[in-house]
Coordinates of C-alpha atoms and ligand atoms in Angstrom, one line a residue:
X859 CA 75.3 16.2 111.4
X860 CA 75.7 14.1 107.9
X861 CA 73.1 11.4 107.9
X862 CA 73.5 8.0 108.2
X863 CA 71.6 7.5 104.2
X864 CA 74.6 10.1 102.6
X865 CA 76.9 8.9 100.3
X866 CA 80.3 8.0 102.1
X867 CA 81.8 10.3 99.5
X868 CA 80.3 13.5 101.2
X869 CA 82.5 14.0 104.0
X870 CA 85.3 11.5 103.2
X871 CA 88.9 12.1 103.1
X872 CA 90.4 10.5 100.2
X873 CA 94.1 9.5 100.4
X874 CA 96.2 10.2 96.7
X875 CA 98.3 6.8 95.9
X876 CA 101.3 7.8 93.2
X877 CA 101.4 4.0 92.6
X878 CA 104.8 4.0 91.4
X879 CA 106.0 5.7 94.4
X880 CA 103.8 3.9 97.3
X881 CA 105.1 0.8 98.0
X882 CA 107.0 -1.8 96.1
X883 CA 106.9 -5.4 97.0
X884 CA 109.2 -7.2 94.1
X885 CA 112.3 -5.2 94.6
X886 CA 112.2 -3.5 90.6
X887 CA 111.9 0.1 92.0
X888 CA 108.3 0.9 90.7
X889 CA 105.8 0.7 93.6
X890 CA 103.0 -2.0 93.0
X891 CA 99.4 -3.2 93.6
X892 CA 101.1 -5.7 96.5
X893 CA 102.7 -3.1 98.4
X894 CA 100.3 -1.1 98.5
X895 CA 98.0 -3.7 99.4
X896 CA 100.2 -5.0 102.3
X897 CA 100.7 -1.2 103.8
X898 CA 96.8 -0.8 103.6
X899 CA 96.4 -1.1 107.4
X900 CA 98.7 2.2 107.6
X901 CA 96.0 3.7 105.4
X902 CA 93.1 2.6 108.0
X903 CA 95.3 3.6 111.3
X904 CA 96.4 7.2 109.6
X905 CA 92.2 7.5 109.0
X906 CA 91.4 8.3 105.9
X907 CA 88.4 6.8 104.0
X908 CA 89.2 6.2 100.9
X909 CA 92.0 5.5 98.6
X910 CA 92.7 6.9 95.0
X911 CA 95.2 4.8 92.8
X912 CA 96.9 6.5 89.7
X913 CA 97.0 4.6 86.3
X914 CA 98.0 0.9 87.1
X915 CA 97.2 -0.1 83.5
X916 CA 99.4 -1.8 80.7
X917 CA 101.3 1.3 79.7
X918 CA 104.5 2.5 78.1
X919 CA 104.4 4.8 81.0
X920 CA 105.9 7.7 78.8
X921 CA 103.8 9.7 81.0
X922 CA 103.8 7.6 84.5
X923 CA 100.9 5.7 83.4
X924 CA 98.6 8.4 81.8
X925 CA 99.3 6.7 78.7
X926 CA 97.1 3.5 79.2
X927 CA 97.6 1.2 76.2
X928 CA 95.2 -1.4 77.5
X929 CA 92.0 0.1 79.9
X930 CA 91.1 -3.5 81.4
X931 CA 94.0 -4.9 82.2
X932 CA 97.1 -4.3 85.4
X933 CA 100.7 -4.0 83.8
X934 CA 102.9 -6.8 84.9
X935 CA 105.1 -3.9 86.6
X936 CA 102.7 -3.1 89.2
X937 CA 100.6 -6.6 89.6
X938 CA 97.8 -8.1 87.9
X939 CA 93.9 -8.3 87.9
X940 CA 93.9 -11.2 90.9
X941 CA 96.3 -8.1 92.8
X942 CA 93.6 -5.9 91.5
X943 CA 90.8 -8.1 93.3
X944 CA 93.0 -9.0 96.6
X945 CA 93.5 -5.3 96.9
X946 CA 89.8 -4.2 96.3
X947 CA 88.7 -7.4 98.5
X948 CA 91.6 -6.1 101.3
X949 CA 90.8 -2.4 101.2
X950 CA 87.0 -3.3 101.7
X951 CA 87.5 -5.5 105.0
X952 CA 89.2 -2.8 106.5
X953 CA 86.7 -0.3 105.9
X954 CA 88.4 2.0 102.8
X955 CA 87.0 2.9 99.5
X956 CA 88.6 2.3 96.3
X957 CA 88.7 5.0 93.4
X958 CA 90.5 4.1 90.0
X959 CA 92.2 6.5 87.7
X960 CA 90.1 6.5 84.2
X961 CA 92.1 7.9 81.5
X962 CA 89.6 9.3 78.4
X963 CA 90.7 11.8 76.7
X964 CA 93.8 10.5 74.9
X965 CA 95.2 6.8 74.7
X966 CA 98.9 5.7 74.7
X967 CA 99.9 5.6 70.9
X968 CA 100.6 1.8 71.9
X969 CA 97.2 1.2 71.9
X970 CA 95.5 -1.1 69.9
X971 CA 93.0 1.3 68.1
X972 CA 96.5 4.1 67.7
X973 CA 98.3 1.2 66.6
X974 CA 95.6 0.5 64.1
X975 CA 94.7 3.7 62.6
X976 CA 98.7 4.0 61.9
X977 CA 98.6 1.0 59.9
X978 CA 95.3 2.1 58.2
X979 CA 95.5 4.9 55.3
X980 CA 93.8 8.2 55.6
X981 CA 90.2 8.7 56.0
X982 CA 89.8 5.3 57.3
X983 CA 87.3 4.2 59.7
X984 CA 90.7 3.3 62.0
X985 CA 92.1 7.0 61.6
X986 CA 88.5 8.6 62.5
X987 CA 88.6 7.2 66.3
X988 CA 91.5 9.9 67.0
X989 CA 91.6 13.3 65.4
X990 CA 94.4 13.0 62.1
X991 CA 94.4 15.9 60.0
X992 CA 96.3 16.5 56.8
X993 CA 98.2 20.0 57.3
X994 CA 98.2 23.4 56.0
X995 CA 100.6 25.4 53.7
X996 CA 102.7 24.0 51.3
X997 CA 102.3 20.1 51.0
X998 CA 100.8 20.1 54.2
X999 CA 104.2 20.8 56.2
X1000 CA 102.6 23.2 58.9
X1001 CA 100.2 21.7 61.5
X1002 CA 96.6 21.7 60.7
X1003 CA 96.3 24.6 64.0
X1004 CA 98.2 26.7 66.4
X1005 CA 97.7 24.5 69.4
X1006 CA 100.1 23.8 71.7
X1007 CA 101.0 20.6 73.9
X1008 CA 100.3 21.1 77.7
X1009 CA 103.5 19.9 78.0
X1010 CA 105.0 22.4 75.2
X1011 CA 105.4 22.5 71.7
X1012 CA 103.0 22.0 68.9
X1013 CA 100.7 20.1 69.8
X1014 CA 100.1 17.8 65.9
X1015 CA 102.7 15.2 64.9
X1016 CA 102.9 14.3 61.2
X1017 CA 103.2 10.6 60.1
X1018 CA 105.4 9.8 57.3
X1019 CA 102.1 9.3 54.8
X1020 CA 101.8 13.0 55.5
X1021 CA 98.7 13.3 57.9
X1022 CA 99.4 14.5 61.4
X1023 CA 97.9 14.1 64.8
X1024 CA 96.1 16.1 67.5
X1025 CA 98.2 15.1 71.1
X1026 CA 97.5 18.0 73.9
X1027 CA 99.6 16.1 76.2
X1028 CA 102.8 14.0 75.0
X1029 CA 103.2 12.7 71.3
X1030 CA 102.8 8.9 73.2
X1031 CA 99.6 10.5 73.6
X1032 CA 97.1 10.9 71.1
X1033 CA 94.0 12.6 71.3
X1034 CA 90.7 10.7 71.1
X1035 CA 87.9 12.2 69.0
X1036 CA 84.8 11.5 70.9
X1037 CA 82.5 12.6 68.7
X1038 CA 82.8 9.0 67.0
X1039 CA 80.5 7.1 68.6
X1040 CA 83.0 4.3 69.5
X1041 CA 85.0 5.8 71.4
X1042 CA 82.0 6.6 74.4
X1043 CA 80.6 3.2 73.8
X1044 CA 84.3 1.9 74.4
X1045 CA 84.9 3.6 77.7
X1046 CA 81.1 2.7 79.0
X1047 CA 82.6 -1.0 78.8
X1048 CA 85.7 0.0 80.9
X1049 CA 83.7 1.6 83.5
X1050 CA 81.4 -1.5 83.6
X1051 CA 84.3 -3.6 84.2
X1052 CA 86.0 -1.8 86.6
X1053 CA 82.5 -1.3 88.6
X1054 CA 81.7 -5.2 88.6
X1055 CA 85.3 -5.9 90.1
X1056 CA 84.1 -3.3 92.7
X1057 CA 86.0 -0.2 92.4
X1058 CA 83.8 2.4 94.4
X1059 CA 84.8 5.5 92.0
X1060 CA 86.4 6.9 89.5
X1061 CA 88.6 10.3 89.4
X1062 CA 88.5 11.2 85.8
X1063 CA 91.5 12.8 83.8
X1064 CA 91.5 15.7 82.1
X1065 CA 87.8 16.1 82.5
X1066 CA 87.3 19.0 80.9
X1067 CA 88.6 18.0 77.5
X1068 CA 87.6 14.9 75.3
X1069 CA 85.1 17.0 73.1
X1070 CA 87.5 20.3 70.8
X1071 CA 85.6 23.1 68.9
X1072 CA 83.9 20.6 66.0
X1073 CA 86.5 23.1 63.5
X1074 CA 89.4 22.9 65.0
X1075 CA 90.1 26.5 64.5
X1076 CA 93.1 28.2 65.6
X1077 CA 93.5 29.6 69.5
X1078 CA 93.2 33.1 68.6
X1079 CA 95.5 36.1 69.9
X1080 CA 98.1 33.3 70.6
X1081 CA 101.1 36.3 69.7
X1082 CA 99.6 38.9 71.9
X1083 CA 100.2 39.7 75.4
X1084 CA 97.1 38.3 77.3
X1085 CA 95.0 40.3 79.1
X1086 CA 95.5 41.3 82.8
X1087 CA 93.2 38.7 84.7
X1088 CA 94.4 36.2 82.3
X1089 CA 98.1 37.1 83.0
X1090 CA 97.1 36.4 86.8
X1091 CA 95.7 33.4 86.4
X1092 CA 98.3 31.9 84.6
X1093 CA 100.6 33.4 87.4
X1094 CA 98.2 31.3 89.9
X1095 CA 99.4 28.5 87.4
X1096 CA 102.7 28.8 87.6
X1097 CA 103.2 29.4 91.7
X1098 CA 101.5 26.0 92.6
X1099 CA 104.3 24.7 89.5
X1100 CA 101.1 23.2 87.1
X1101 CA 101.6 22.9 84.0
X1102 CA 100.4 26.2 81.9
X1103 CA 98.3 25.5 78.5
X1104 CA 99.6 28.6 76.7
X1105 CA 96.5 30.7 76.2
X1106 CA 93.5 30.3 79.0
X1107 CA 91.1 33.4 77.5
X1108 CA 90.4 31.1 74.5
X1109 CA 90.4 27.5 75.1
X1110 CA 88.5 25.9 71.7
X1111 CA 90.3 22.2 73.0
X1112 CA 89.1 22.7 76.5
X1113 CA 85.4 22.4 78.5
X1114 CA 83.2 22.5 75.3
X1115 CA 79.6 21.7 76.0
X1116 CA 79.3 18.4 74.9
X1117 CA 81.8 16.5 77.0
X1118 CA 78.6 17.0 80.1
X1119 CA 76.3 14.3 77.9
X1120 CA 79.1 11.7 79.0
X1121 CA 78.9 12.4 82.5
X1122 CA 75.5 12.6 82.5
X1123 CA 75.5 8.8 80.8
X1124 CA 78.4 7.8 83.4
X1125 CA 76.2 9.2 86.3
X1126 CA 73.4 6.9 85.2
X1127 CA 76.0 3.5 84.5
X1128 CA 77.0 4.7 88.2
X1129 CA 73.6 4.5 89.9
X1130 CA 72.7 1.1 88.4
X1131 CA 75.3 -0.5 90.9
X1132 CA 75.0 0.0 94.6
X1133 CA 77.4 1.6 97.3
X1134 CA 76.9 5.0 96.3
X1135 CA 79.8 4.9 93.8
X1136 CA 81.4 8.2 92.3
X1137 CA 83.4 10.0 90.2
X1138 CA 85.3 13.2 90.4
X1139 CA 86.5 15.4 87.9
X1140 CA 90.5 16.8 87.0
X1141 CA 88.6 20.2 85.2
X1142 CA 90.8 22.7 85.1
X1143 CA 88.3 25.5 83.9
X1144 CA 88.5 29.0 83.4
X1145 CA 85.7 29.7 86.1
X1146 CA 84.2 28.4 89.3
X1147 CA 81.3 28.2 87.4
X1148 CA 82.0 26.2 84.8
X1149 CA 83.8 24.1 87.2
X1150 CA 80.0 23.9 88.8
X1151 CA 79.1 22.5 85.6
X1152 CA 80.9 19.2 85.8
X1153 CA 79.0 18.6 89.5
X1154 CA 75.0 19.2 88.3
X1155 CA 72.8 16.7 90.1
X1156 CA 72.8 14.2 87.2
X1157 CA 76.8 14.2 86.0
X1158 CA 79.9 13.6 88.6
X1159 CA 79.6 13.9 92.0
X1160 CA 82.6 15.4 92.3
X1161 CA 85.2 18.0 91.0
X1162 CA 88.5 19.0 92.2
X1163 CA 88.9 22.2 93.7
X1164 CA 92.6 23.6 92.9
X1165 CA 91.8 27.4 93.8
X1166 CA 93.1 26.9 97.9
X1167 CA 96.5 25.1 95.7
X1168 CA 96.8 28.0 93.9
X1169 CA 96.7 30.4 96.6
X1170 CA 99.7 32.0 98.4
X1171 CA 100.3 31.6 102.4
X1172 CA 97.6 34.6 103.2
X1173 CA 94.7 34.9 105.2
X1174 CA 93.3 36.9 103.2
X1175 CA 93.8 34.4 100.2
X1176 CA 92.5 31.7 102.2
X1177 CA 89.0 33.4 103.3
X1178 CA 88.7 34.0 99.5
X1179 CA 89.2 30.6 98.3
X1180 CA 86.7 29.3 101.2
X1181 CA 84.0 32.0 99.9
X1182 CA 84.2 32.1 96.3
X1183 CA 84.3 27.6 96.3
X1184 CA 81.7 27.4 98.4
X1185 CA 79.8 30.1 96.7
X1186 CA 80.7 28.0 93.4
X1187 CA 78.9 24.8 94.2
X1188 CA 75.9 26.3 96.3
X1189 CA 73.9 26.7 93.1
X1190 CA 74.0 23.2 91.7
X1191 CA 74.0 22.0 95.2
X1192 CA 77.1 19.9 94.9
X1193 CA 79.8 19.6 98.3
X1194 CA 82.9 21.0 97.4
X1195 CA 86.5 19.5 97.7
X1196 CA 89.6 20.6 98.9
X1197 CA 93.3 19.5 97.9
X1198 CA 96.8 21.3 98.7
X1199 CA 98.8 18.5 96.8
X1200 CA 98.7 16.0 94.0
X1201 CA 101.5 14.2 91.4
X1202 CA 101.3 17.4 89.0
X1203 CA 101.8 20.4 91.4
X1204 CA 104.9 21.5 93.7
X1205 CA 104.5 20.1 97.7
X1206 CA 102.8 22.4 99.0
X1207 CA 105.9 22.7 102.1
X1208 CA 107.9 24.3 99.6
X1209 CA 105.3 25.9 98.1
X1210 CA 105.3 28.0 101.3
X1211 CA 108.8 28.7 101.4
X1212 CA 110.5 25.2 102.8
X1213 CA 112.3 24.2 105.3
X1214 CA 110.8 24.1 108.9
X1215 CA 108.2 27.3 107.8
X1216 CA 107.4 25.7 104.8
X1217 CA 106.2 22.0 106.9
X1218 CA 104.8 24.3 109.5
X1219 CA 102.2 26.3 107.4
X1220 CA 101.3 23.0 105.4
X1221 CA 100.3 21.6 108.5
X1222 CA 98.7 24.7 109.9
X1223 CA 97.0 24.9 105.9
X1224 CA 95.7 21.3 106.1
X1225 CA 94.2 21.9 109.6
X1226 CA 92.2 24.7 108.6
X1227 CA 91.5 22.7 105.2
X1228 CA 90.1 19.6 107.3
X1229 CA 87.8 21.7 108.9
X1230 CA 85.6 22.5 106.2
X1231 CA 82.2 21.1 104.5
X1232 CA 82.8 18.7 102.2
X1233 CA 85.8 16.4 101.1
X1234 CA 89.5 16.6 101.4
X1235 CA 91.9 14.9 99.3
X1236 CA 95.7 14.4 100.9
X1237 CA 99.0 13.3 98.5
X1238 CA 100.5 10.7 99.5
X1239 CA 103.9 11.7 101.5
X1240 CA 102.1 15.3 102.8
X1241 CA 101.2 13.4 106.3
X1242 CA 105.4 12.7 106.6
X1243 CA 105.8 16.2 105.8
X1244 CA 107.3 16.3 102.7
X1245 CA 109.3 18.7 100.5
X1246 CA 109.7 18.8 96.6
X1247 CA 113.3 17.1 95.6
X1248 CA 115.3 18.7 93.8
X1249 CA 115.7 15.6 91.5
X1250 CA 118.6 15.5 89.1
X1251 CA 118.2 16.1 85.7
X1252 CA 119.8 12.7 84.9
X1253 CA 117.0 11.0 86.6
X1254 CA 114.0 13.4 85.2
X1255 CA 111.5 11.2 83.1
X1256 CA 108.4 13.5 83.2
X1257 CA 107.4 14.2 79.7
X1258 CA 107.6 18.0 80.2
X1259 CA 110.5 17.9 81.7
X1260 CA 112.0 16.9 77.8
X1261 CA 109.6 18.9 76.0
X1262 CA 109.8 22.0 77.9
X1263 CA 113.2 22.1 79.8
X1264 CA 111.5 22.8 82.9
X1265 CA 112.1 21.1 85.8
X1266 CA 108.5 19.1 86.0
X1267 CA 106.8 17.2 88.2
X1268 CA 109.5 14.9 89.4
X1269 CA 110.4 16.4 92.7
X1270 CA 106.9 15.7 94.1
X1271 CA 106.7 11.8 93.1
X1272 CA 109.9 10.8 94.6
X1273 CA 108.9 7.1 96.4
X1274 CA 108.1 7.6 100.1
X1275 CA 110.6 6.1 103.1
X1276 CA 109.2 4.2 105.6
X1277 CA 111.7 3.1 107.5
X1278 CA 115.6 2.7 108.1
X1279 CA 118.9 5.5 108.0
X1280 CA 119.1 4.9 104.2
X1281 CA 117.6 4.7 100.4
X1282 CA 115.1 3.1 99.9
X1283 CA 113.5 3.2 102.6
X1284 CA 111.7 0.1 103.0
X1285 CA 110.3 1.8 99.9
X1286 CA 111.3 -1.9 98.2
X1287 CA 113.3 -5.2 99.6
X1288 CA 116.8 -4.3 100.1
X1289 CA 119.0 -3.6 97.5
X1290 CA 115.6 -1.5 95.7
X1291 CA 116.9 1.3 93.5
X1292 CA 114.1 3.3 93.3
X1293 CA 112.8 4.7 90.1
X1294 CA 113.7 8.2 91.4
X1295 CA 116.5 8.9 93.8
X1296 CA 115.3 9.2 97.3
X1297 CA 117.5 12.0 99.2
X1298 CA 120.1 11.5 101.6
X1299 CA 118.7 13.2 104.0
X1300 CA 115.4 10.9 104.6
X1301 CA 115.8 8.6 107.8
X1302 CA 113.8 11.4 110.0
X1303 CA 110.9 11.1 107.6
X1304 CA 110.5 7.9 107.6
X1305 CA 106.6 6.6 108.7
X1306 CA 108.5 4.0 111.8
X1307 CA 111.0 7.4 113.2
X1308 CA 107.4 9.8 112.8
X1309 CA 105.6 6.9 114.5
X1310 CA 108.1 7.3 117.8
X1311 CA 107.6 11.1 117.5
X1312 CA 104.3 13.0 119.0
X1313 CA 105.7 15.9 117.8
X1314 CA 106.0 14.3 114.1
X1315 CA 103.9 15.2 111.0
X1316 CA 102.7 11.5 110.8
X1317 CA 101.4 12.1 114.4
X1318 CA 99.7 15.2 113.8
X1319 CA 98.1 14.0 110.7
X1320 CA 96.1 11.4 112.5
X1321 CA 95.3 13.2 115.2
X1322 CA 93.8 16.1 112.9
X1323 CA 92.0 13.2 111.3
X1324 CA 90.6 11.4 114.5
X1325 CA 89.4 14.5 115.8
X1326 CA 87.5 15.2 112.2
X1327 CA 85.8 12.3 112.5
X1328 CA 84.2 13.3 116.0
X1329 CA 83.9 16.7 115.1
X1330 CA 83.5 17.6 111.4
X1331 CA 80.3 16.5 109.0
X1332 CA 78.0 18.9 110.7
X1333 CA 75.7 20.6 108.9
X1334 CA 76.7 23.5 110.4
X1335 CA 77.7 26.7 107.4
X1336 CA 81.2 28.0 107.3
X1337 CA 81.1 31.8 109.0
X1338 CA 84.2 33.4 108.4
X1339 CA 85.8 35.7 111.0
X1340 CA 87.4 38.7 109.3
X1341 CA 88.4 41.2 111.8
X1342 CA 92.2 40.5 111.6
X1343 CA 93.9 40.7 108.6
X1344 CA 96.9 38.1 109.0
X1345 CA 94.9 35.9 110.6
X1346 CA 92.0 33.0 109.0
X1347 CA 89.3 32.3 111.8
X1348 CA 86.1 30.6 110.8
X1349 CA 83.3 28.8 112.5
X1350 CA 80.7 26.1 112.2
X1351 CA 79.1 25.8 114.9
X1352 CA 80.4 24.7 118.5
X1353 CA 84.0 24.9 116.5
X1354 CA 86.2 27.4 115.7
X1355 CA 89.3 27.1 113.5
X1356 CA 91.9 30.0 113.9
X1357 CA 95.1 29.9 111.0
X1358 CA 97.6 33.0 111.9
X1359 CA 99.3 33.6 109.0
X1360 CA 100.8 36.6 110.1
X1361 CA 104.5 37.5 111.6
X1362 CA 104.0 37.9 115.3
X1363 CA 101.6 35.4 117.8
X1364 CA 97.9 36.4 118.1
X1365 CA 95.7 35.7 120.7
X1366 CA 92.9 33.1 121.0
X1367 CA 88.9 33.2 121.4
X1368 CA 87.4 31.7 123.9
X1369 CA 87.4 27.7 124.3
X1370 CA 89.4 24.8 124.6
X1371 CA 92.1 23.9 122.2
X1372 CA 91.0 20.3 121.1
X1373 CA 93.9 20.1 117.6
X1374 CA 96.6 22.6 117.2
X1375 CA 99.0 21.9 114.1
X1376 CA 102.2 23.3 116.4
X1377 CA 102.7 24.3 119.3
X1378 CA 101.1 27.4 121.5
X1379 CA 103.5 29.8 122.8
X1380 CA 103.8 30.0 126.5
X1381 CA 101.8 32.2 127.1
X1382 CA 99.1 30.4 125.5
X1383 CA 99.3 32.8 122.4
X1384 CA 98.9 31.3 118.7
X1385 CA 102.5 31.4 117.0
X1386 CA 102.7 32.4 113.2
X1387 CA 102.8 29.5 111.1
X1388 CA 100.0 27.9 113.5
X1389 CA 96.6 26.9 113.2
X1390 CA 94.4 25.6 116.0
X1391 CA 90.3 23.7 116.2
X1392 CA 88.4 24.7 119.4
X1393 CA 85.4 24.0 120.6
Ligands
GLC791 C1 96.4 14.9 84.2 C2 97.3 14.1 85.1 C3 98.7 14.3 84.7 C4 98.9 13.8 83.3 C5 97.9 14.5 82.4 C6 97.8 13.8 81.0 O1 96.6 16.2 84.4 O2 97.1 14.4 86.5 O3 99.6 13.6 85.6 O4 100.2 14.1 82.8 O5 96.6 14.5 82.9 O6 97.1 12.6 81.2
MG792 MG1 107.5 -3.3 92.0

């Protein structure tokens, strides 16, 4: 059993709010710290643990908040620091946790400091908190390396004086260079604040960059095919629909060794307060290793585990992904985590073909994900069962949607319905126009029709999640089953969890069916597309 002195982090299930798309109280068509605060007590009833809110900062939202231009501070559009407080103060009389976004590695170039070292010349003390370069080749005109933007391109702009700038994300997004001293001491300040208004956590983006190679050299082989097992993991990439950095076997802007000395100085600003409070880390490394890195006794607690989102709908994948991430944090003695879904990634529904398949394996994949040690984290919109829109290009606004021509991430942050036949929702007051187009197509979703439904998504979810609470947290090791290809069976110890991820039904061990993500066939066999707990 987990003990009553672990952190509440161990086991907990975290809930992913896409502010923007949760709830919105004032009718403008961006979800808001007051909706969400009002629909808190659907959190508590679906029975989750703890919330995670996306950026809610002051923000040109060029990149749906990612671009904070002000770290302590709400933007009017979604609230402000009282919301911030009634929110914290609302979530913790019902019993959830409250984990902030925290931003790092780049600000928004409407930042003061960007907007500063623009108006300062080069070589300035203003310039050296980001990382300007002048360029190479005649007059400067080629960027000072080969890097590319995550979301596609080069990944320098050049100022009109002639310098440019280092952005691996959006051009609204320039790169910090935390080697300057500032720039740690700066962010230490924002955790401090967030901590004293009681925010329990922190899930920290883009973890694994901050610190570049000191030199900024060039990526190298950038114009030659890449080898095999780098082809296949950039494959992996591309299935779940994350974005691709160009080149993963050399990666001189990403997981360099320094960037560990600042969790290690967050993990000690995190144990002054009380409540256990956490962080986990976005780090998309190359290696479950180096992911272990981020999760050492003295740096975060956490790290997101993307392999299971990166796996196809296989058994065989499956057992794989529970081995190799449990094998990953055994060493550094970390629990692991476990997400099928977030705001960057394609639902995972679709993922696994759409339509009714598609919901049924996502349910039958979240049972079996439920199931094991550690901590899950859901996207908001999975418990209704939701697919990836196909949003219309005329209503795109992720930033690599314009840099890259690509569909982006869209279709996975469309606001959620929560009741009524038509748009929005009850996403907003009526007459709302949400900031993306909800589909026609909705009213079935919706949380009030799933509510009336036992069969619904919505019903299974919290049924998964009541019976984790009386049955998951033992101590109990994962033993995997392997003796049928098609099908995932594991155990820990009075329960067994069977996924058939085959064509045809399979039979069942012994015991009593206490969840079952569909139903059994009638002659109690275990459909495809099904998963089942028994004890
Ligand atoms: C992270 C976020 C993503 C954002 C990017 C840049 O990957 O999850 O949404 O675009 O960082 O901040
Ligand atoms: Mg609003």
């Amino acid at each position: 059993m987990s003990t009553p002195t672990d952190p509440w982090w161990k086991e907990a299930v975290f809930y992913q709010v896409y502010i923007r798309s949760f709830a919105d109280s004032d009718g403008d068509g961006l979800g808001d710290l007051p909706g969400l605060t009002s629909r808190l007590p659907y959190l508590r009833d679906l029975g989750v643990d703890a919330v995670w809110i996306t950026p809610f900062y002051p923000s040109p939202q060029h990149d749906a908040g990612y671009d904070v231009s002000d770290y302590v501070d709400v933007d009017p559009r979604f609230g402000s620091l009282a919301d911030a407080d009634t929110l914290l103060a609302t979530a913790h009389d019902l019993g959830l946790k409250v984990v902030v976004d925290l931003v790092p590695n780049h600000t928004s170039s409407e930042h003061a400091w960007f907007q500063a070292a623009l108006a300062a010349p080069p070589g300035s003390p203003e310039r050296a908190r980001y990382l300007f370069r002048t360029g190479k080749g005649r007059g400067g005109a080629t960027p000072p390396n080969n890097w590319q933007s995550v979301f596609g391109g080069p990944a320098w702009t050049r100022l009109t004086d002639g310098e440019w700038y280092l952005h691996l994300f959006d051009t609204t997004q320039p790169d910090l260079d935390w080697r300057n001293p500032e720039v740690p001491a700066m962010f230490e300040d924002v955790l401090r604040f967030w901590l004293d208004r009681g925010v329990d956590g922190f899930r920290v983006d883009v973890a694994h960059g901050l610190f570049k190679v000191k030199t900024l050299r060039d990526q190298r082989d950038l114009d030659k095919p890449p080898p095999a097992d780098e082809q296949r993991a950039k494959q992996q990439h591309e299935a779940a629909g994350s974005l691709v950095p160009q080149h993963l076997g050399d990666e001189p802007m990403w997981d360099q060794p320094e960037v560990h000395d600042v969790y290690r100085s967050w993990h000690r600003i995190l144990a002054e307060y009380d409540g256990d409070r956490m962080g986990v880390a976005e780090a998309w490394t190359q290696t479950p290793e180096s992911m272990a890195r981020y999760v050492r006794p003295d740096e975060l607690q956490q790290a997101f585990n993307f392999t299971w989102l990166q796996a196809p709908w296989s058994a065989s994948a499956f057992a794989e992904v529970i081995t190799s991430s449990l094998a990953a944090v055994a060493p550094v003695g970390a629990v692991p985590t476990w997400v099928l879904s977030n705001h960057d990634v394609i639902r995972h529904p679709t993922r696994y073909g759409g339509g009714q398949v598609g919901v049924a394996r996502g349910r039958a994949a979240t049972l079996a994900m439920l199931a094991l040690p550690g901590s899950s984290y859901l996207y908001q919109g999975e418990e209704l069962g939701l697919e990836e829109v196909d949003v219309p290009p005329e209503f795109r606004q992720d930033p690599a949607w314009f840099r890259t021509g690509k569909p982006g991430r869209d279709g996975c942050r469309v606001p959620l319905p929560w009741r009524g036949s038509r748009a929005p929702y009850g996403f907003g007051p009526a007459g709302t126009t949400p900031w993306l187009p909800q589909p026609d197509d909705w009213a079935p979703l919706t949380v009030a029709a799933q509510k009336k439904d036992p069969g619904s998504t919505l019903e299974f979810y919290r049924t998964a999640l009541r019976a984790r609470r009386r049955l998951v947290g033992l101590a109990e090791p994962v033993e995997l089953v392997t003796d049928r290809v098609t099908v995932l069976e594991f155990r820990r110890g009075p329960l067994t969890v069977v996924c058939n991820c085959g064509p045809r039904p399979v039979r069942l061990p012994a015991g009593e069916v206490v969840v079952a993500s569909g139903p059994l066939d009638d002659r109690g066999l275990l459909p495809p597309d099904t998963a089942v707990w028994l004890t």
